[in-house]
Short mmCIF file of N, CA and C in Angstrom, two decimals:
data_model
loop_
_atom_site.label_atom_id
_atom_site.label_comp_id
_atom_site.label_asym_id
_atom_site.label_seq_id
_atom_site.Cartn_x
_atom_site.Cartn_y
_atom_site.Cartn_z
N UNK F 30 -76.16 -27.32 24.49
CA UNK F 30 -76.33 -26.11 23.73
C UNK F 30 -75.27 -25.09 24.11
N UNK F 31 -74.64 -23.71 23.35
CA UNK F 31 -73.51 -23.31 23.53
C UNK F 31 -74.68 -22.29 23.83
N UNK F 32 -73.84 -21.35 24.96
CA UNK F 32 -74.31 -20.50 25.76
C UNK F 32 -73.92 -19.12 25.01
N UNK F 33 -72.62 -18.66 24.15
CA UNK F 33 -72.58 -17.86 24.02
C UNK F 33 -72.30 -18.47 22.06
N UNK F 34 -72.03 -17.12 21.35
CA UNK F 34 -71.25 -17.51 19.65
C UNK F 34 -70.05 -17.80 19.81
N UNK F 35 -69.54 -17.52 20.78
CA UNK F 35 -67.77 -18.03 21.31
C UNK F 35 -68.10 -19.37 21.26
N UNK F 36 -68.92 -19.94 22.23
CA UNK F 36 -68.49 -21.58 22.46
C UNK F 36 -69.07 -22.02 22.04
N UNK F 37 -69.76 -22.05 20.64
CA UNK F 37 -70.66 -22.36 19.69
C UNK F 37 -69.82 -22.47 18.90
N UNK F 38 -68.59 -22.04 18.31
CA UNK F 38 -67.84 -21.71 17.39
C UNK F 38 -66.62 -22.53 17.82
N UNK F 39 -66.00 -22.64 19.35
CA UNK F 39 -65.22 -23.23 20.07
C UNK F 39 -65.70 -25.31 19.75
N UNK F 40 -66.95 -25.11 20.36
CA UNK F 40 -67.73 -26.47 19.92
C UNK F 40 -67.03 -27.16 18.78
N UNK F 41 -67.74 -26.57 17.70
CA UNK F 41 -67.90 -26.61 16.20
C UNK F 41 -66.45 -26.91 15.67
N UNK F 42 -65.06 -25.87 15.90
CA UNK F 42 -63.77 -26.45 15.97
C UNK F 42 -63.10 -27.80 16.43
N UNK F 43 -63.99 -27.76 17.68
CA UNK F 43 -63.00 -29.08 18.31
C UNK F 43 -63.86 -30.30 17.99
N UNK F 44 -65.34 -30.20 17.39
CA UNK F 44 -66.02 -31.55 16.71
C UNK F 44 -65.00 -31.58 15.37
N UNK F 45 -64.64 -30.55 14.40
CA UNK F 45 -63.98 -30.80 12.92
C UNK F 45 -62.74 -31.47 13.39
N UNK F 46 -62.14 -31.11 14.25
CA UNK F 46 -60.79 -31.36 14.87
C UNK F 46 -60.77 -33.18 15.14
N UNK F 47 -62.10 -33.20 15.61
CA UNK F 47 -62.09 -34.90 16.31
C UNK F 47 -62.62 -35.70 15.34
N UNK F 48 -63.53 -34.94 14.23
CA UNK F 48 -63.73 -35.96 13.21
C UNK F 48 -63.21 -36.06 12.35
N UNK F 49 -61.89 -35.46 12.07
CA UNK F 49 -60.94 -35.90 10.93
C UNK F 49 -60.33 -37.35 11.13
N UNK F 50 -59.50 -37.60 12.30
CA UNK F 50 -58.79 -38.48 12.63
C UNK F 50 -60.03 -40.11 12.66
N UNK F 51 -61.57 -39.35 13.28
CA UNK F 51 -62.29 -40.69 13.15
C UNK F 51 -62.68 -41.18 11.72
N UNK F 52 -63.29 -40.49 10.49
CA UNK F 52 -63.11 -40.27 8.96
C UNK F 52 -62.26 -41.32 8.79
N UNK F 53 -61.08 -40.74 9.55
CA UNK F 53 -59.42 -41.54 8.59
C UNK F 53 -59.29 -43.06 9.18
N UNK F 54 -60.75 -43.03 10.41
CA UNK F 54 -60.37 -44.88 11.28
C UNK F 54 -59.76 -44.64 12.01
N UNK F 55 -58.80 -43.78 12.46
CA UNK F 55 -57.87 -43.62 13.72
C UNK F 55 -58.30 -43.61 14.84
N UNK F 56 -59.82 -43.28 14.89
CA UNK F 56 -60.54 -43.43 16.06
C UNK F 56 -61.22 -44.77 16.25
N UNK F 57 -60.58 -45.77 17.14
CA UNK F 57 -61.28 -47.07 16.88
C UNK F 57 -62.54 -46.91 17.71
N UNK F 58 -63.43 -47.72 17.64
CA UNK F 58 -64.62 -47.82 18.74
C UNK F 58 -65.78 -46.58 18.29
N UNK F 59 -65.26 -46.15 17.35
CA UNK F 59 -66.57 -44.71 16.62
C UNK F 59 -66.58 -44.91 14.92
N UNK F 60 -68.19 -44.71 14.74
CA UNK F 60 -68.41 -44.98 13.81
C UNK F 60 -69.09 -43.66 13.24
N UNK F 61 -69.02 -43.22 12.05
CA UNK F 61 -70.07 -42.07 11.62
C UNK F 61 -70.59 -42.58 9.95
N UNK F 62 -71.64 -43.16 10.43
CA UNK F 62 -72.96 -43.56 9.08
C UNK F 62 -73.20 -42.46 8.40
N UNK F 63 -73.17 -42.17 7.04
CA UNK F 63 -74.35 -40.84 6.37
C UNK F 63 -74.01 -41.22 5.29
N UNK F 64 -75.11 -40.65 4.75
CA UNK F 64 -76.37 -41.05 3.50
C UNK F 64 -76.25 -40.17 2.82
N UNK F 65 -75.62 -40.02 1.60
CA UNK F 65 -75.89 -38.79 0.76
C UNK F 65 -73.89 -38.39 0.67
N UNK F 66 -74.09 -37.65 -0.59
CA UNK F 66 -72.17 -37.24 -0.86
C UNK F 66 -72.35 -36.42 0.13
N UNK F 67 -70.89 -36.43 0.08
CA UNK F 67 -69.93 -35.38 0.91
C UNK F 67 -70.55 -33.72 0.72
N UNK F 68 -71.19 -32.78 1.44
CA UNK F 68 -70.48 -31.56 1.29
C UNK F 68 -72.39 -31.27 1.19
N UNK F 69 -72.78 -32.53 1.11
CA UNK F 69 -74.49 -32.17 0.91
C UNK F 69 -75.22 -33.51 1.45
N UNK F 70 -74.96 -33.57 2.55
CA UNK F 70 -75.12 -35.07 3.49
C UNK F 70 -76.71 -35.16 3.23
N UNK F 71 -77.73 -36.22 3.47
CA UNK F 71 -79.17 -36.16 3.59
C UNK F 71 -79.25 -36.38 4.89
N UNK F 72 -78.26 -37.32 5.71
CA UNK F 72 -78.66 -38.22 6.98
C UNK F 72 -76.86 -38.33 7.82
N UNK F 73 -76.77 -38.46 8.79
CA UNK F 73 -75.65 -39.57 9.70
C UNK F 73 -75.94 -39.39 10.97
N UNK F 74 -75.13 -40.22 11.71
CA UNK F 74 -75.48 -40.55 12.88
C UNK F 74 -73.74 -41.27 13.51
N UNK F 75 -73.13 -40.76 14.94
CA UNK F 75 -72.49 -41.19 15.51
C UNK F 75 -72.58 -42.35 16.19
N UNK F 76 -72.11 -43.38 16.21
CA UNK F 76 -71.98 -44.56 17.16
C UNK F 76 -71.20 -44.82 17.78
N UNK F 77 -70.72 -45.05 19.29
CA UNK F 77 -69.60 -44.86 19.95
C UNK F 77 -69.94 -46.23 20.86
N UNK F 78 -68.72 -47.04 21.22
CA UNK F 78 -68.54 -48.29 21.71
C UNK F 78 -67.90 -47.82 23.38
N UNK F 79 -68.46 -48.03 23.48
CA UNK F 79 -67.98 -47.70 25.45
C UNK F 79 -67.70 -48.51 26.16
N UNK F 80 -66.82 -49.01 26.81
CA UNK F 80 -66.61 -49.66 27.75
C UNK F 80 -66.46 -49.54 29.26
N UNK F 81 -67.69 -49.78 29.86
CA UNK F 81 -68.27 -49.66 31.05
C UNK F 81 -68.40 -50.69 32.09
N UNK F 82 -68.07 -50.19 33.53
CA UNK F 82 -68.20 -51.37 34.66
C UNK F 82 -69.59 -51.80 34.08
N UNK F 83 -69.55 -53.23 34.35
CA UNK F 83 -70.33 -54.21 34.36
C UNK F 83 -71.72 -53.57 35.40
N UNK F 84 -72.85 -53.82 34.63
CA UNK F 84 -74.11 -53.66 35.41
C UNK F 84 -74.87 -54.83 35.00
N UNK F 85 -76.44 -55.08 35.75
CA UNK F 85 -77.18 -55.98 35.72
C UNK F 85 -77.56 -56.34 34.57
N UNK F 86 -77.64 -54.93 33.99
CA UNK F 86 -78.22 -54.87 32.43
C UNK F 86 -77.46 -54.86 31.29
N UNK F 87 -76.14 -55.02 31.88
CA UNK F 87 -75.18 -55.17 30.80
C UNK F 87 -73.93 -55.53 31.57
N UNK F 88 -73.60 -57.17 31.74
CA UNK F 88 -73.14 -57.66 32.29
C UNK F 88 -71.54 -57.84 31.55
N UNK F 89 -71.23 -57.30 30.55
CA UNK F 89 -69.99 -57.14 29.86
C UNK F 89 -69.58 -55.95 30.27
N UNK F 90 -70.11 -54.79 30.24
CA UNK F 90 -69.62 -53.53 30.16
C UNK F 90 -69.90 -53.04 28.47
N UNK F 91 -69.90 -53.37 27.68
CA UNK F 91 -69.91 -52.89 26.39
C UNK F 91 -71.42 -52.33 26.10
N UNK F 92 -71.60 -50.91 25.84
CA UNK F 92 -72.39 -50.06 26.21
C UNK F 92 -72.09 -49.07 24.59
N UNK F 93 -73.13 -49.00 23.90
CA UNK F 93 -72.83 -48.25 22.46
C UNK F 93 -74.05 -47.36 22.67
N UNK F 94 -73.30 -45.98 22.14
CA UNK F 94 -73.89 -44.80 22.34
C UNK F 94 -74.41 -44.34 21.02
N UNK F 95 -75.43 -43.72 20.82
CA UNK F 95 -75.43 -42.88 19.07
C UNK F 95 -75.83 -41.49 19.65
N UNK F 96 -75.09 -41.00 18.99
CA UNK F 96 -75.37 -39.19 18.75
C UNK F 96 -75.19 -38.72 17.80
N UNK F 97 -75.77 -37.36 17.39
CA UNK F 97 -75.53 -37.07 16.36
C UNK F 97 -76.41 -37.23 15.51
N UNK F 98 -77.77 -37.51 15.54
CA UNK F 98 -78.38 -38.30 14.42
C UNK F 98 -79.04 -36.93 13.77
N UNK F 99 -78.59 -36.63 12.65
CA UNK F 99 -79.30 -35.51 11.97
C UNK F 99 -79.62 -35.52 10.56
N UNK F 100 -80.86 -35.62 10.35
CA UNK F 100 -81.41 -35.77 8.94
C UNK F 100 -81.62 -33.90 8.47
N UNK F 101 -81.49 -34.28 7.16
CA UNK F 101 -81.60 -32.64 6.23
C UNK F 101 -83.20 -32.28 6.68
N UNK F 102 -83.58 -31.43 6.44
CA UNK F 102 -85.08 -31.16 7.07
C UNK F 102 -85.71 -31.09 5.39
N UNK F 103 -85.49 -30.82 4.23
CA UNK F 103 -85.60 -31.32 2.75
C UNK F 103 -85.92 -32.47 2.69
N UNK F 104 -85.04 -33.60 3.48
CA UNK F 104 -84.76 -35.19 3.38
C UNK F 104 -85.89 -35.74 4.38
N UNK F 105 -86.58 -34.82 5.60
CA UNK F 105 -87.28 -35.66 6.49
C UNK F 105 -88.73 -36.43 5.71
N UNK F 106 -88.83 -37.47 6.54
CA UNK F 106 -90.12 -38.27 6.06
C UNK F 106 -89.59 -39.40 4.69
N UNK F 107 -88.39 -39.25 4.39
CA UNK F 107 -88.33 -40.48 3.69
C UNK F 107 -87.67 -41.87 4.22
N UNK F 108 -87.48 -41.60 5.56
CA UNK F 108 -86.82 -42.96 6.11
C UNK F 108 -86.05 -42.72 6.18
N UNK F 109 -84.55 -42.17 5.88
CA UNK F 109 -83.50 -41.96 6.44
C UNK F 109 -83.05 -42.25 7.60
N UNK F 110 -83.65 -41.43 8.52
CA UNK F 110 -83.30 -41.32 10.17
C UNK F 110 -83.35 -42.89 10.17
N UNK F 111 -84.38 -43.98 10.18
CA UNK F 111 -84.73 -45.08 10.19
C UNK F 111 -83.69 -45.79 9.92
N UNK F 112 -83.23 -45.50 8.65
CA UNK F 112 -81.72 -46.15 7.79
C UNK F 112 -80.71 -45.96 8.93
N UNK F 113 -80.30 -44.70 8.87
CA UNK F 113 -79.02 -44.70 9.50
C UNK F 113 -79.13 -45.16 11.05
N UNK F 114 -80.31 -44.66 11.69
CA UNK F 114 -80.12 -45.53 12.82
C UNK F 114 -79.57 -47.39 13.21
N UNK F 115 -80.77 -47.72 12.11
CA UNK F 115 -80.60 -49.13 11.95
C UNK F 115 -78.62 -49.50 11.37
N UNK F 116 -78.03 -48.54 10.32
CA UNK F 116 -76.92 -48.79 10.31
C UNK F 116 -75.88 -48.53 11.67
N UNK F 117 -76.28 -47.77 12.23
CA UNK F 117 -75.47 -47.45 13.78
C UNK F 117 -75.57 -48.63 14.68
N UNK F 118 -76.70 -49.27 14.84
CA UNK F 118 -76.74 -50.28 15.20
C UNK F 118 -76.20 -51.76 14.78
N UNK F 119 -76.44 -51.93 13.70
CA UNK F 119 -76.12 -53.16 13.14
C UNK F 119 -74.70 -52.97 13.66
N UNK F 120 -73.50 -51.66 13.58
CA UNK F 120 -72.56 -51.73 13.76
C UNK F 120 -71.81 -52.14 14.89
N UNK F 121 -72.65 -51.53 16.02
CA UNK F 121 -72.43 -51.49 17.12
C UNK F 121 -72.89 -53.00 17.58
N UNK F 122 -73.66 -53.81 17.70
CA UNK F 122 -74.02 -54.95 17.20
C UNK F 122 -73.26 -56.05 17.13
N UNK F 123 -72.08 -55.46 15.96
CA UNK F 123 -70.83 -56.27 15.30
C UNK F 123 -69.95 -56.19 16.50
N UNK F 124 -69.91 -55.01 17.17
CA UNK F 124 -69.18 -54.65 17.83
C UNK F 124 -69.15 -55.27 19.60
N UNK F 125 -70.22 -55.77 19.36
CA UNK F 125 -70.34 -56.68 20.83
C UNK F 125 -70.94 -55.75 21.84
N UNK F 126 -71.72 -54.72 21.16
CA UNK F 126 -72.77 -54.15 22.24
C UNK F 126 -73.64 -54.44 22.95
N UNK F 127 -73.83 -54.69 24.10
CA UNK F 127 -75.12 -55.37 24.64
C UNK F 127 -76.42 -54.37 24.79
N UNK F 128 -76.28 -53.43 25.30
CA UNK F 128 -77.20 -52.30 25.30
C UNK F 128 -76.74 -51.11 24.41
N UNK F 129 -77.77 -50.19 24.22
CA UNK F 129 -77.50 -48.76 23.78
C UNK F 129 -78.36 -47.58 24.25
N UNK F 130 -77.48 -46.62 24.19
CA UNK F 130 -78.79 -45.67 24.82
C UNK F 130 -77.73 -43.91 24.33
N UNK F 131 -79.02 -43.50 24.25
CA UNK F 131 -79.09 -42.18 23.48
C UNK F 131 -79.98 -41.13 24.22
N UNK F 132 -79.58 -40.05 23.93
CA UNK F 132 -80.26 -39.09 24.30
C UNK F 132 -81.55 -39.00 23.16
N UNK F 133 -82.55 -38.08 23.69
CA UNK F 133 -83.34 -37.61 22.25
C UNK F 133 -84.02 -36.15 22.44
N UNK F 134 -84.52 -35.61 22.03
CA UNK F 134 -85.23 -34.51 21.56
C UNK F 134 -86.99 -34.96 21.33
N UNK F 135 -87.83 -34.24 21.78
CA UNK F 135 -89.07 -34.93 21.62
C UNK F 135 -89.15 -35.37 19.71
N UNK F 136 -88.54 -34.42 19.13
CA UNK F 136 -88.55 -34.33 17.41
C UNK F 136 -88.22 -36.03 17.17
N UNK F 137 -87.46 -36.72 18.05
CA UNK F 137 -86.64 -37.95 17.79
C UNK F 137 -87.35 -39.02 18.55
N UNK F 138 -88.29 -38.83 19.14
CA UNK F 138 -88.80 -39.85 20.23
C UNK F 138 -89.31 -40.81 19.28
N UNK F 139 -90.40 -40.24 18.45
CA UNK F 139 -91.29 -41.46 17.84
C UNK F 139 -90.42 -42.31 16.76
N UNK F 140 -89.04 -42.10 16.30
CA UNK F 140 -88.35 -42.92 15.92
C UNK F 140 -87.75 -43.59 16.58
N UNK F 141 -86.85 -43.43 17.87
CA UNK F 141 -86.11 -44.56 18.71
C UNK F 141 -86.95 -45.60 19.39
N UNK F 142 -88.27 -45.03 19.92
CA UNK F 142 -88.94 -45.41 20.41
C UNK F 142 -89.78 -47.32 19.11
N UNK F 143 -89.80 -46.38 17.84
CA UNK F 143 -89.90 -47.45 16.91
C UNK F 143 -89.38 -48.17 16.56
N UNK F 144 -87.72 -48.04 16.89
CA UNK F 144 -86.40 -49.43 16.54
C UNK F 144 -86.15 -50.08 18.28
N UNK F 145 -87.47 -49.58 18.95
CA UNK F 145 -87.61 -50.48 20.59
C UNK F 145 -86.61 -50.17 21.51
N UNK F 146 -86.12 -48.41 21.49
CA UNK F 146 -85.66 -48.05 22.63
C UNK F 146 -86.73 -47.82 23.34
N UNK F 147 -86.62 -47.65 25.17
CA UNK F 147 -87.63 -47.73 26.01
C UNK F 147 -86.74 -46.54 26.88
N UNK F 148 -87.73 -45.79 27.06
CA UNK F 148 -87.30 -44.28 28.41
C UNK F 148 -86.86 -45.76 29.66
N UNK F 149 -85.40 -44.98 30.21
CA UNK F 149 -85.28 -46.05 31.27
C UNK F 149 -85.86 -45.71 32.84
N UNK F 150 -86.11 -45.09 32.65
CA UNK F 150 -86.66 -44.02 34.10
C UNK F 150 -85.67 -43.35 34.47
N UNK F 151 -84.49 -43.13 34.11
CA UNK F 151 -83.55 -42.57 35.17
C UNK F 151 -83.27 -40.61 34.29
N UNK F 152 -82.99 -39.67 35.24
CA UNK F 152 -83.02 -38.77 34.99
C UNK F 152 -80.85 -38.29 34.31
N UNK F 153 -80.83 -37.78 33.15
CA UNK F 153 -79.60 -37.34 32.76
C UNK F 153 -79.13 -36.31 33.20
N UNK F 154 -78.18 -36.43 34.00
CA UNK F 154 -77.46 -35.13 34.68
C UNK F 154 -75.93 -34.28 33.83
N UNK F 155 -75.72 -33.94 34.33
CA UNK F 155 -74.45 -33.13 33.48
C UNK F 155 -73.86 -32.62 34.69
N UNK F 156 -72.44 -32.25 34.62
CA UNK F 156 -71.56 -31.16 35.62
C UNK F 156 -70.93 -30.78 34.55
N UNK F 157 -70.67 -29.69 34.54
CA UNK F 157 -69.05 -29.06 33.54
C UNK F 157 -68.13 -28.65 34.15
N UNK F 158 -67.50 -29.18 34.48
CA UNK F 158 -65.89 -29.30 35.23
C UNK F 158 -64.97 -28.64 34.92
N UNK F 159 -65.19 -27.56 33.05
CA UNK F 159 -64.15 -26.69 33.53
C UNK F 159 -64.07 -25.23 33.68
N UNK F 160 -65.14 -25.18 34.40
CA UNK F 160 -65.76 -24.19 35.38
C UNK F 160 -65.49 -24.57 36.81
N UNK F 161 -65.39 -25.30 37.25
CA UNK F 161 -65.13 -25.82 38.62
C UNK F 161 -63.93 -25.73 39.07
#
Protein backbone atom coordinates (compact mmCIF):
# COMPACT_ATOMS: atom_id res chain seq x y z
CA UNK A 1 0.00 0.00 0.00
CA UNK A 2 1.48 3.60 -0.82
CA UNK A 3 2.01 5.52 2.27
CA UNK A 4 1.68 8.86 0.95
CA UNK A 5 -0.40 10.40 -2.83
CA UNK A 6 3.30 10.87 -3.94
CA UNK A 7 4.09 7.15 -3.97
CA UNK A 8 0.76 6.14 -4.92
CA UNK A 9 1.12 8.13 -8.02
CA UNK A 10 5.04 7.19 -8.24
CA UNK A 11 3.62 3.36 -8.02
CA UNK A 12 0.99 3.81 -10.61
CA UNK A 13 3.76 5.45 -13.21
CA UNK A 14 6.29 2.90 -12.95
CA UNK A 15 3.40 -0.17 -13.17
CA UNK A 16 2.17 1.90 -16.83
CA UNK A 17 5.87 2.17 -17.56
CA UNK A 18 6.44 -1.79 -17.04
CA UNK A 19 3.31 -2.82 -18.65
CA UNK A 20 3.74 -1.38 -21.92
CA UNK A 21 6.82 -3.29 -22.95
CA UNK A 22 4.99 -6.64 -21.27
CA UNK A 23 1.48 -5.83 -23.61
CA UNK A 24 4.07 -5.63 -26.55
CA UNK A 25 5.71 -9.50 -25.29
CA UNK A 26 8.98 -7.88 -24.60
CA UNK A 27 8.63 -9.05 -21.26
CA UNK A 28 9.20 -12.80 -21.55
CA UNK A 29 8.18 -14.99 -18.49
CA UNK A 30 4.88 -12.45 -17.69
CA UNK A 31 1.68 -12.86 -18.68
CA UNK A 32 -1.43 -10.39 -18.19
CA UNK A 33 -5.01 -12.34 -18.79
CA UNK A 34 -8.25 -9.86 -18.89
CA UNK A 35 -11.62 -10.27 -19.80
CA UNK A 36 -13.48 -7.55 -21.21
CA UNK A 37 -12.14 -4.54 -24.03
CA UNK A 38 -9.61 -2.34 -23.45
CA UNK A 39 -10.31 0.91 -21.46
CA UNK A 40 -13.35 -1.00 -19.54
CA UNK A 41 -11.62 -4.33 -18.38
CA UNK A 42 -14.29 -6.78 -16.27
CA UNK A 43 -11.31 -9.08 -14.91
CA UNK A 44 -7.10 -9.73 -15.28
CA UNK A 45 -4.67 -11.11 -13.48
CA UNK A 46 -0.64 -11.10 -13.64
CA UNK A 47 1.35 -14.31 -14.00
CA UNK A 48 5.00 -14.23 -13.56
CA UNK A 49 7.46 -17.31 -14.19
CA UNK A 50 10.33 -17.22 -11.66
CA UNK A 51 13.16 -18.93 -11.55
CA UNK A 52 14.22 -20.09 -8.21
CA UNK A 53 16.99 -22.26 -6.30
CA UNK A 54 15.68 -25.57 -6.27
CA UNK A 55 13.60 -26.57 -3.05
CA UNK A 56 11.95 -29.85 -1.82
CA UNK A 57 8.80 -28.62 -3.14
CA UNK A 58 9.91 -27.55 -6.23
CA UNK A 59 12.75 -29.38 -7.31
CA UNK A 60 13.29 -27.37 -10.74
CA UNK A 61 13.22 -23.97 -9.44
CA UNK A 62 10.35 -22.83 -11.71
CA UNK A 63 8.03 -21.07 -9.32
CA UNK A 64 4.89 -18.91 -11.07
CA UNK A 65 3.55 -16.09 -9.26
CA UNK A 66 -0.06 -14.31 -9.95
CA UNK A 67 -0.78 -10.84 -8.87
CA UNK A 68 -2.84 -8.53 -9.71
CA UNK A 69 -6.03 -10.34 -9.82
CA UNK A 70 -8.76 -7.67 -9.99
CA UNK A 71 -12.31 -8.13 -10.98
CA UNK A 72 -14.75 -4.85 -11.65
CA UNK A 73 -16.88 -4.86 -8.42
CA UNK A 74 -20.18 -4.45 -11.23
CA UNK A 75 -18.58 -7.82 -12.70
CA UNK A 76 -18.19 -9.67 -9.14
CA UNK A 77 -20.14 -13.01 -8.69
CA UNK A 78 -20.14 -14.00 -12.26
CA UNK A 79 -17.05 -16.16 -12.34
CA UNK A 80 -14.59 -14.13 -13.74
CA UNK A 81 -12.01 -14.12 -10.98
CA UNK A 82 -12.46 -18.08 -11.47
CA UNK A 83 -11.78 -17.59 -15.38
CA UNK A 84 -8.90 -15.60 -15.27
CA UNK A 85 -7.30 -17.32 -12.53
CA UNK A 86 -7.71 -20.65 -14.18
CA UNK A 87 -6.24 -18.77 -17.43
CA UNK A 88 -3.03 -17.61 -15.35
CA UNK A 89 -2.56 -20.91 -14.61
CA UNK A 90 -3.10 -22.98 -17.50
CA UNK A 91 -0.33 -20.52 -18.68
CA UNK A 92 2.02 -20.84 -16.28
CA UNK A 93 1.45 -24.59 -16.52
CA UNK A 94 2.63 -24.36 -20.27
CA UNK A 95 5.30 -22.72 -18.88
CA UNK A 96 6.81 -25.51 -16.79
CA UNK A 97 5.66 -24.29 -13.40
CA UNK A 98 5.79 -26.65 -10.72
CA UNK A 99 4.30 -24.67 -7.88
CA UNK A 100 2.52 -21.25 -7.50
CA UNK A 101 1.86 -19.05 -4.86
CA UNK A 102 0.21 -15.72 -4.36
CA UNK A 103 -0.52 -13.43 -1.95
CA UNK A 104 -4.34 -12.80 -1.02
CA UNK A 105 -6.62 -10.49 0.76
CA UNK A 106 -9.27 -12.24 2.95
CA UNK A 107 -11.86 -10.78 -0.13
CA UNK A 108 -9.70 -13.50 -2.32
CA UNK A 109 -9.31 -16.43 0.02
CA UNK A 110 -12.48 -18.38 -0.77
CA UNK A 111 -11.47 -18.35 -4.43
CA UNK A 112 -7.72 -19.56 -4.40
CA UNK A 113 -8.46 -21.63 -1.79
CA UNK A 114 -11.24 -23.24 -4.45
CA UNK A 115 -8.69 -23.76 -7.53
CA UNK A 116 -6.64 -25.85 -4.31
CA UNK A 117 -4.21 -23.28 -3.15
CA UNK A 118 -3.37 -24.27 0.56
CA UNK A 119 -2.00 -21.39 3.32
CA UNK A 120 1.66 -22.79 3.50
CA UNK A 121 2.30 -21.90 7.07
CA UNK A 122 5.04 -19.66 6.49
CA UNK A 123 4.74 -15.94 7.43
CA UNK A 124 5.46 -13.04 4.30
CA UNK A 125 7.98 -10.58 5.19
CA UNK A 126 9.03 -7.47 3.25
CA UNK A 127 12.27 -5.02 3.74
CA UNK A 128 12.33 -1.84 1.52
CA UNK A 129 15.79 -1.24 0.73
CA UNK A 130 15.50 2.07 -0.58
CA UNK A 131 15.24 3.49 2.62
CA UNK A 132 18.14 1.65 3.95
Amino acid sequence: MARTPEEDQAWRRAYRAWLGPVLAGELPGVRVGVIGPPRSLAACAVAVLDHRAPTAHCPGGRVGWVQTVVVDPPARGRGLGRAIMRDALAWLRAEGAETVALQTTSDGTRLYRGLGFEPTGEDLLSLDLRGA
